[in-house]
Tab-separated table of N, CA, C and O in Angstrom:
chain	number	residue	atom	x	y	z
A	288	ILE	N	0.834	-1.187	0.001
A	288	ILE	CA	-0.003	0.000	0.001
A	288	ILE	C	0.873	1.240	0.000
A	288	ILE	O	0.498	2.255	-0.578
A	289	HIS	N	2.017	1.144	0.612
A	289	HIS	CA	2.906	2.306	0.694
A	289	HIS	C	3.245	2.842	-0.692
A	289	HIS	O	3.260	4.069	-0.895
A	290	GLN	N	3.507	1.966	-1.636
A	290	GLN	CA	3.826	2.408	-3.006
A	290	GLN	C	2.661	3.179	-3.609
A	290	GLN	O	2.852	4.180	-4.287
A	291	ARG	N	1.444	2.698	-3.380
A	291	ARG	CA	0.250	3.393	-3.896
A	291	ARG	C	0.134	4.784	-3.271
A	291	ARG	O	-0.246	5.731	-3.929
A	292	GLU	N	0.422	4.864	-1.978
A	292	GLU	CA	0.352	6.155	-1.297
A	292	GLU	C	1.354	7.144	-1.882
A	292	GLU	O	1.045	8.329	-2.027
A	293	LEU	N	2.535	6.658	-2.218
A	293	LEU	CA	3.534	7.541	-2.814
A	293	LEU	C	3.086	8.064	-4.175
A	293	LEU	O	3.329	9.216	-4.523
A	294	ILE	N	2.411	7.209	-4.932
A	294	ILE	CA	1.981	7.582	-6.276
A	294	ILE	C	0.688	8.406	-6.259
A	294	ILE	O	0.597	9.442	-6.917
A	295	LEU	N	-0.290	7.951	-5.491
A	295	LEU	CA	-1.627	8.543	-5.540
A	295	LEU	C	-1.923	9.502	-4.395
A	295	LEU	O	-2.874	10.281	-4.472
A	296	GLY	N	-1.165	9.395	-3.332
A	296	GLY	CA	-1.425	10.205	-2.147
A	296	GLY	C	-2.164	9.393	-1.099
A	296	GLY	O	-2.977	8.522	-1.414
A	297	GLU	N	-1.859	9.689	0.145
A	297	GLU	CA	-2.416	8.927	1.264
A	297	GLU	C	-3.941	9.026	1.324
A	297	GLU	O	-4.625	8.024	1.552
A	298	ASP	N	-4.489	10.220	1.118
A	298	ASP	CA	-5.940	10.393	1.191
A	298	ASP	C	-6.661	9.592	0.121
A	298	ASP	O	-7.697	8.979	0.387
A	299	THR	N	-6.127	9.576	-1.079
A	299	THR	CA	-6.746	8.824	-2.171
A	299	THR	C	-6.731	7.336	-1.875
A	299	THR	O	-7.738	6.644	-2.055
A	300	VAL	N	-5.612	6.832	-1.402
A	300	VAL	CA	-5.505	5.407	-1.102
A	300	VAL	C	-6.417	5.041	0.064
A	300	VAL	O	-7.068	3.990	0.040
A	301	ARG	N	-6.508	5.910	1.053
A	301	ARG	CA	-7.408	5.644	2.181
A	301	ARG	C	-8.854	5.553	1.682
A	301	ARG	O	-9.591	4.641	2.062
A	302	ARG	N	-9.258	6.461	0.815
A	302	ARG	CA	-10.634	6.430	0.295
A	302	ARG	C	-10.864	5.185	-0.565
A	302	ARG	O	-11.926	4.572	-0.495
A	303	MET	N	-9.868	4.816	-1.357
A	303	MET	CA	-9.982	3.603	-2.165
A	303	MET	C	-10.152	2.384	-1.260
A	303	MET	O	-10.979	1.497	-1.544
A	304	ALA	N	-9.399	2.343	-0.171
A	304	ALA	CA	-9.496	1.217	0.756
A	304	ALA	C	-10.862	1.187	1.435
A	304	ALA	O	-11.457	0.117	1.592
A	305	GLU	N	-11.371	2.352	1.798
A	305	GLU	CA	-12.696	2.424	2.407
A	305	GLU	C	-13.769	1.902	1.445
A	305	GLU	O	-14.663	1.147	1.842
A	306	LEU	N	-13.676	2.290	0.180
A	306	LEU	CA	-14.634	1.816	-0.820
A	306	LEU	C	-14.533	0.310	-1.004
A	306	LEU	O	-15.547	-0.385	-1.133
A	307	PHE	N	-13.309	-0.200	-1.010
A	307	PHE	CA	-13.118	-1.638	-1.146
A	307	PHE	C	-13.775	-2.382	0.005
A	307	PHE	O	-14.519	-3.339	-0.197
A	308	VAL	N	-13.518	-1.922	1.233
A	308	VAL	CA	-14.084	-2.590	2.409
A	308	VAL	C	-15.614	-2.537	2.370
A	308	VAL	O	-16.283	-3.514	2.716
A	309	GLU	N	-16.177	-1.432	1.898
A	309	GLU	CA	-17.633	-1.302	1.801
A	309	GLU	C	-18.235	-2.300	0.811
A	309	GLU	O	-19.351	-2.750	0.996
A	310	GLU	N	-17.482	-2.617	-0.246
A	310	GLU	CA	-18.065	-3.477	-1.281
A	310	GLU	C	-17.800	-4.966	-1.069
A	310	GLU	O	-18.433	-5.793	-1.711
A	311	VAL	N	-16.913	-5.331	-0.159
A	311	VAL	CA	-16.542	-6.744	0.015
A	311	VAL	C	-17.745	-7.611	0.377
A	311	VAL	O	-18.059	-8.580	-0.320
A	312	ASP	N	-18.423	-7.304	1.472
A	312	ASP	CA	-19.518	-8.156	1.930
A	312	ASP	C	-20.671	-8.230	0.926
A	312	ASP	O	-21.165	-9.322	0.642
A	313	PRO	N	-21.122	-7.096	0.368
A	313	PRO	CA	-22.193	-7.192	-0.635
A	313	PRO	C	-21.790	-8.022	-1.863
A	313	PRO	O	-22.604	-8.781	-2.392
A	314	LEU	N	-20.542	-7.892	-2.297
A	314	LEU	CA	-20.107	-8.675	-3.448
A	314	LEU	C	-20.022	-10.162	-3.121
A	314	LEU	O	-20.403	-11.007	-3.943
A	315	LEU	N	-19.536	-10.501	-1.935
A	315	LEU	CA	-19.501	-11.908	-1.541
A	315	LEU	C	-20.920	-12.473	-1.423
A	315	LEU	O	-21.176	-13.614	-1.818
A	316	ALA	N	-21.847	-11.674	-0.910
A	316	ALA	CA	-23.237	-12.115	-0.819
A	316	ALA	C	-23.830	-12.329	-2.207
A	316	ALA	O	-24.547	-13.303	-2.447
A	317	GLU	N	-23.510	-11.428	-3.127
A	317	GLU	CA	-23.995	-11.569	-4.508
A	317	GLU	C	-23.432	-12.830	-5.153
A	317	GLU	O	-24.153	-13.580	-5.824
A	318	ALA	N	-22.146	-13.073	-4.950
A	318	ALA	CA	-21.522	-14.263	-5.531
A	318	ALA	C	-22.115	-15.529	-4.921
A	318	ALA	O	-22.380	-16.499	-5.631
A	319	SER	N	-22.344	-15.515	-3.633
A	319	SER	CA	-22.922	-16.669	-2.969
A	319	SER	C	-24.338	-16.946	-3.486
A	319	SER	O	-24.686	-18.100	-3.789
A	320	ALA	N	-25.135	-15.909	-3.621
A	320	ALA	CA	-26.487	-16.071	-4.144
A	320	ALA	C	-26.459	-16.587	-5.575
A	320	ALA	O	-27.271	-17.442	-5.961
A	321	ALA	N	-25.519	-16.089	-6.353
A	321	ALA	CA	-25.390	-16.552	-7.742
A	321	ALA	C	-25.048	-18.035	-7.773
A	321	ALA	O	-25.606	-18.790	-8.570
A	322	LEU	N	-24.147	-18.454	-6.910
A	322	LEU	CA	-23.785	-19.876	-6.874
A	322	LEU	C	-24.969	-20.741	-6.435
A	322	LEU	O	-25.200	-21.809	-6.997
A	323	GLN	N	-25.683	-20.280	-5.449
A	323	GLN	CA	-26.824	-21.044	-4.957
A	323	GLN	C	-27.898	-21.224	-6.027
A	323	GLN	O	-28.617	-22.221	-6.029
A	324	SER	N	-27.990	-20.255	-6.923
A	324	SER	CA	-29.006	-20.353	-7.972
A	324	SER	C	-28.430	-20.907	-9.282
A	324	SER	O	-29.102	-20.889	-10.308
A	325	GLY	N	-27.174	-21.374	-9.225
A	325	GLY	CA	-26.581	-22.001	-10.400
A	325	GLY	C	-26.000	-21.031	-11.423
A	325	GLY	O	-25.650	-21.440	-12.526
A	326	ARG	N	-25.883	-19.771	-11.077
A	326	ARG	CA	-25.325	-18.778	-12.007
A	326	ARG	C	-23.819	-18.631	-11.759
A	326	ARG	O	-23.334	-17.630	-11.274
A	327	THR	N	-23.083	-19.663	-12.111
A	327	THR	CA	-21.648	-19.688	-11.830
A	327	THR	C	-20.891	-18.609	-12.598
A	327	THR	O	-19.896	-18.088	-12.096
A	328	ASP	N	-21.345	-18.263	-13.786
A	328	ASP	CA	-20.665	-17.217	-14.549
A	328	ASP	C	-20.773	-15.871	-13.834
A	328	ASP	O	-19.811	-15.108	-13.771
A	329	THR	N	-21.932	-15.590	-13.273
A	329	THR	CA	-22.111	-14.348	-12.512
A	329	THR	C	-21.216	-14.344	-11.283
A	329	THR	O	-20.564	-13.335	-10.983
A	330	ALA	N	-21.163	-15.465	-10.568
A	330	ALA	CA	-20.306	-15.568	-9.388
A	330	ALA	C	-18.854	-15.338	-9.763
A	330	ALA	O	-18.133	-14.619	-9.064
A	331	ARG	N	-18.422	-15.934	-10.869
A	331	ARG	CA	-17.036	-15.763	-11.315
A	331	ARG	C	-16.739	-14.293	-11.612
A	331	ARG	O	-15.703	-13.764	-11.213
A	332	LYS	N	-17.648	-13.608	-12.269
A	332	LYS	CA	-17.442	-12.187	-12.604
A	332	LYS	C	-17.367	-11.331	-11.348
A	332	LYS	O	-16.522	-10.421	-11.259
A	333	VAL	N	-18.224	-11.622	-10.391
A	333	VAL	CA	-18.228	-10.846	-9.140
A	333	VAL	C	-16.919	-11.042	-8.394
A	333	VAL	O	-16.299	-10.079	-7.926
A	334	ILE	N	-16.481	-12.279	-8.259
A	334	ILE	CA	-15.228	-12.562	-7.556
A	334	ILE	C	-14.036	-11.976	-8.313
A	334	ILE	O	-13.094	-11.467	-7.707
A	335	HIS	N	-14.084	-12.016	-9.622
A	335	HIS	CA	-13.017	-11.418	-10.430
A	335	HIS	C	-12.946	-9.913	-10.149
A	335	HIS	O	-11.859	-9.347	-9.979
A	336	HIS	N	-14.092	-9.261	-10.087
A	336	HIS	CA	-14.139	-7.826	-9.783
A	336	HIS	C	-13.539	-7.546	-8.403
A	336	HIS	O	-12.741	-6.630	-8.233
A	337	LEU	N	-13.924	-8.355	-7.431
A	337	LEU	CA	-13.419	-8.190	-6.070
A	337	LEU	C	-11.903	-8.376	-6.027
A	337	LEU	O	-11.185	-7.597	-5.400
A	338	GLY	N	-11.428	-9.404	-6.710
A	338	GLY	CA	-9.984	-9.646	-6.764
A	338	GLY	C	-9.242	-8.503	-7.425
A	338	GLY	O	-8.162	-8.105	-6.982
A	339	GLY	N	-9.832	-7.967	-8.496
A	339	GLY	CA	-9.195	-6.830	-9.178
A	339	GLY	C	-9.108	-5.610	-8.281
A	339	GLY	O	-8.089	-4.921	-8.254
A	340	SER	N	-10.178	-5.367	-7.539
A	340	SER	CA	-10.177	-4.228	-6.610
A	340	SER	C	-9.122	-4.408	-5.531
A	340	SER	O	-8.399	-3.478	-5.188
A	341	ALA	N	-9.019	-5.621	-4.999
A	341	ALA	CA	-8.005	-5.896	-3.976
A	341	ALA	C	-6.610	-5.739	-4.557
A	341	ALA	O	-5.720	-5.186	-3.914
A	342	GLY	N	-6.429	-6.217	-5.766
A	342	GLY	CA	-5.119	-6.115	-6.419
A	342	GLY	C	-4.691	-4.681	-6.647
A	342	GLY	O	-3.513	-4.345	-6.526
A	343	CYS	N	-5.655	-3.810	-6.967
A	343	CYS	CA	-5.342	-2.392	-7.192
A	343	CYS	C	-4.774	-1.722	-5.955
A	343	CYS	O	-4.037	-0.762	-6.046
A	344	LEU	N	-5.127	-2.246	-4.809
A	344	LEU	CA	-4.642	-1.681	-3.551
A	344	LEU	C	-3.510	-2.483	-2.942
A	344	LEU	O	-3.100	-2.228	-1.821
A	345	ASP	N	-3.023	-3.470	-3.692
A	345	ASP	CA	-1.989	-4.355	-3.168
A	345	ASP	C	-2.452	-5.072	-1.908
A	345	ASP	O	-1.695	-5.278	-0.976
A	346	PHE	N	-3.721	-5.453	-1.891
A	346	PHE	CA	-4.291	-6.199	-0.778
A	346	PHE	C	-4.211	-7.689	-1.067
A	346	PHE	O	-5.156	-8.431	-0.855
A	347	ALA	N	-3.089	-8.154	-1.537
A	347	ALA	CA	-2.964	-9.560	-1.937
A	347	ALA	C	-3.286	-10.505	-0.785
A	347	ALA	O	-4.007	-11.480	-0.962
A	348	ASP	N	-2.788	-10.209	0.398
A	348	ASP	CA	-3.048	-11.085	1.547
A	348	ASP	C	-4.533	-11.081	1.901
A	348	ASP	O	-5.128	-12.122	2.154
A	349	LEU	N	-5.137	-9.903	1.914
A	349	LEU	CA	-6.561	-9.804	2.209
A	349	LEU	C	-7.367	-10.518	1.130
A	349	LEU	O	-8.309	-11.249	1.422
A	350	GLU	N	-6.981	-10.302	-0.100
A	350	GLU	CA	-7.670	-10.935	-1.219
A	350	GLU	C	-7.617	-12.457	-1.085
A	350	GLU	O	-8.631	-13.142	-1.250
A	351	MET	N	-6.462	-12.983	-0.760
A	351	MET	CA	-6.309	-14.432	-0.631
A	351	MET	C	-7.111	-14.963	0.550
A	351	MET	O	-7.730	-16.022	0.470
A	352	ALA	N	-7.131	-14.229	1.660
A	352	ALA	CA	-7.891	-14.667	2.828
A	352	ALA	C	-9.383	-14.677	2.517
A	352	ALA	O	-10.091	-15.628	2.848
A	353	ARG	N	-9.862	-13.637	1.861
A	353	ARG	CA	-11.283	-13.565	1.494
A	353	ARG	C	-11.618	-14.668	0.498
A	353	ARG	O	-12.683	-15.269	0.574
A	354	ALA	N	-10.732	-14.905	-0.443
A	354	ALA	CA	-10.972	-15.963	-1.433
A	354	ALA	C	-11.044	-17.317	-0.748
A	354	ALA	O	-11.911	-18.145	-1.075
A	355	ALA	N	-10.177	-17.555	0.221
A	355	ALA	CA	-10.204	-18.826	0.948
A	355	ALA	C	-11.516	-18.982	1.713
A	355	ALA	O	-12.125	-20.052	1.703
A	356	ASP	N	-11.970	-17.900	2.352
A	356	ASP	CA	-13.255	-17.943	3.045
A	356	ASP	C	-14.389	-18.226	2.068
A	356	ASP	O	-15.282	-19.016	2.345
A	357	PHE	N	-14.333	-17.571	0.922
A	357	PHE	CA	-15.382	-17.762	-0.066
A	357	PHE	C	-15.383	-19.189	-0.595
A	357	PHE	O	-16.444	-19.801	-0.755
A	358	ILE	N	-14.215	-19.735	-0.836
A	358	ILE	CA	-14.124	-21.119	-1.321
A	358	ILE	C	-14.740	-22.074	-0.300
A	358	ILE	O	-15.458	-23.006	-0.663
A	359	GLN	N	-14.503	-21.819	0.975
A	359	GLN	CA	-15.115	-22.645	2.009
A	359	GLN	C	-16.642	-22.540	1.955
A	359	GLN	O	-17.345	-23.533	2.088
A	360	GLN	N	-17.145	-21.330	1.745
A	360	GLN	CA	-18.585	-21.134	1.640
A	360	GLN	C	-19.143	-21.907	0.441
A	360	GLN	O	-20.193	-22.531	0.537
A	361	VAL	N	-18.436	-21.846	-0.667
A	361	VAL	CA	-18.866	-22.557	-1.873
A	361	VAL	C	-18.909	-24.061	-1.604
A	361	VAL	O	-19.867	-24.743	-2.001
A	362	GLN	N	-17.909	-24.578	-0.928
A	362	GLN	CA	-17.878	-26.005	-0.633
A	362	GLN	C	-19.056	-26.406	0.252
A	362	GLN	O	-19.664	-27.462	0.042
A	363	VAL	N	-19.397	-25.589	1.210
A	363	VAL	CA	-20.541	-25.877	2.069
A	363	VAL	C	-21.835	-25.846	1.253
A	363	VAL	O	-22.679	-26.741	1.386
A	364	ILE	N	-21.985	-24.857	0.391
A	364	ILE	CA	-23.172	-24.758	-0.459
A	364	ILE	C	-23.289	-25.983	-1.350
A	364	ILE	O	-24.354	-26.585	-1.472
A	365	ARG	N	-22.188	-26.375	-1.970
A	365	ARG	CA	-22.204	-27.537	-2.843
A	365	ARG	C	-22.523	-28.816	-2.066
A	365	ARG	O	-23.261	-29.657	-2.526
A	366	HIS	N	-21.966	-28.931	-0.864
A	366	HIS	CA	-22.221	-30.100	-0.030
A	366	HIS	C	-23.714	-30.208	0.305
A	366	HIS	O	-24.312	-31.265	0.199
A	367	HIS	N	-24.313	-29.077	0.688
A	367	HIS	CA	-25.733	-29.072	1.021
A	367	HIS	C	-26.582	-29.377	-0.207
A	367	HIS	O	-27.604	-30.055	-0.102
A	368	ALA	N	-26.163	-28.877	-1.361
A	368	ALA	CA	-26.913	-29.134	-2.592
A	368	ALA	C	-26.897	-30.621	-2.933
A	368	ALA	O	-27.893	-31.176	-3.393
A	369	VAL	N	-25.787	-31.289	-2.683
A	369	VAL	CA	-25.673	-32.721	-2.953
A	369	VAL	C	-26.571	-33.507	-2.000
A	369	VAL	O	-27.190	-34.498	-2.378
A	370	LEU	N	-26.665	-33.037	-0.752
A	370	LEU	CA	-27.472	-33.742	0.230
A	370	LEU	C	-28.966	-33.572	0.014
A	370	LEU	O	-29.754	-34.403	0.427
A	371	GLU	N	-29.351	-32.494	-0.639
A	371	GLU	CA	-30.788	-32.224	-0.842
A	371	GLU	C	-31.372	-32.989	-1.953
A	371	GLU	O	-31.165	-33.671	-2.716
């Protein structure tokens, strides 16, 4: 993030980070709903957008942690779908 602050300014990077944090949960909810309804292409696009946003801020660790959480959610959804 430090490199981004040097290039864009601390205030800009802080606002970008705030926007990213605001959109994480709604985007994960959208992707989860898309998966539950079988719209895997929509889920892929949403997660791709989220990953791109994280990458723009050099949030690689956060991005990977969120992706791991999301993958766990997907596995649970798929498991329940198989049981039903």
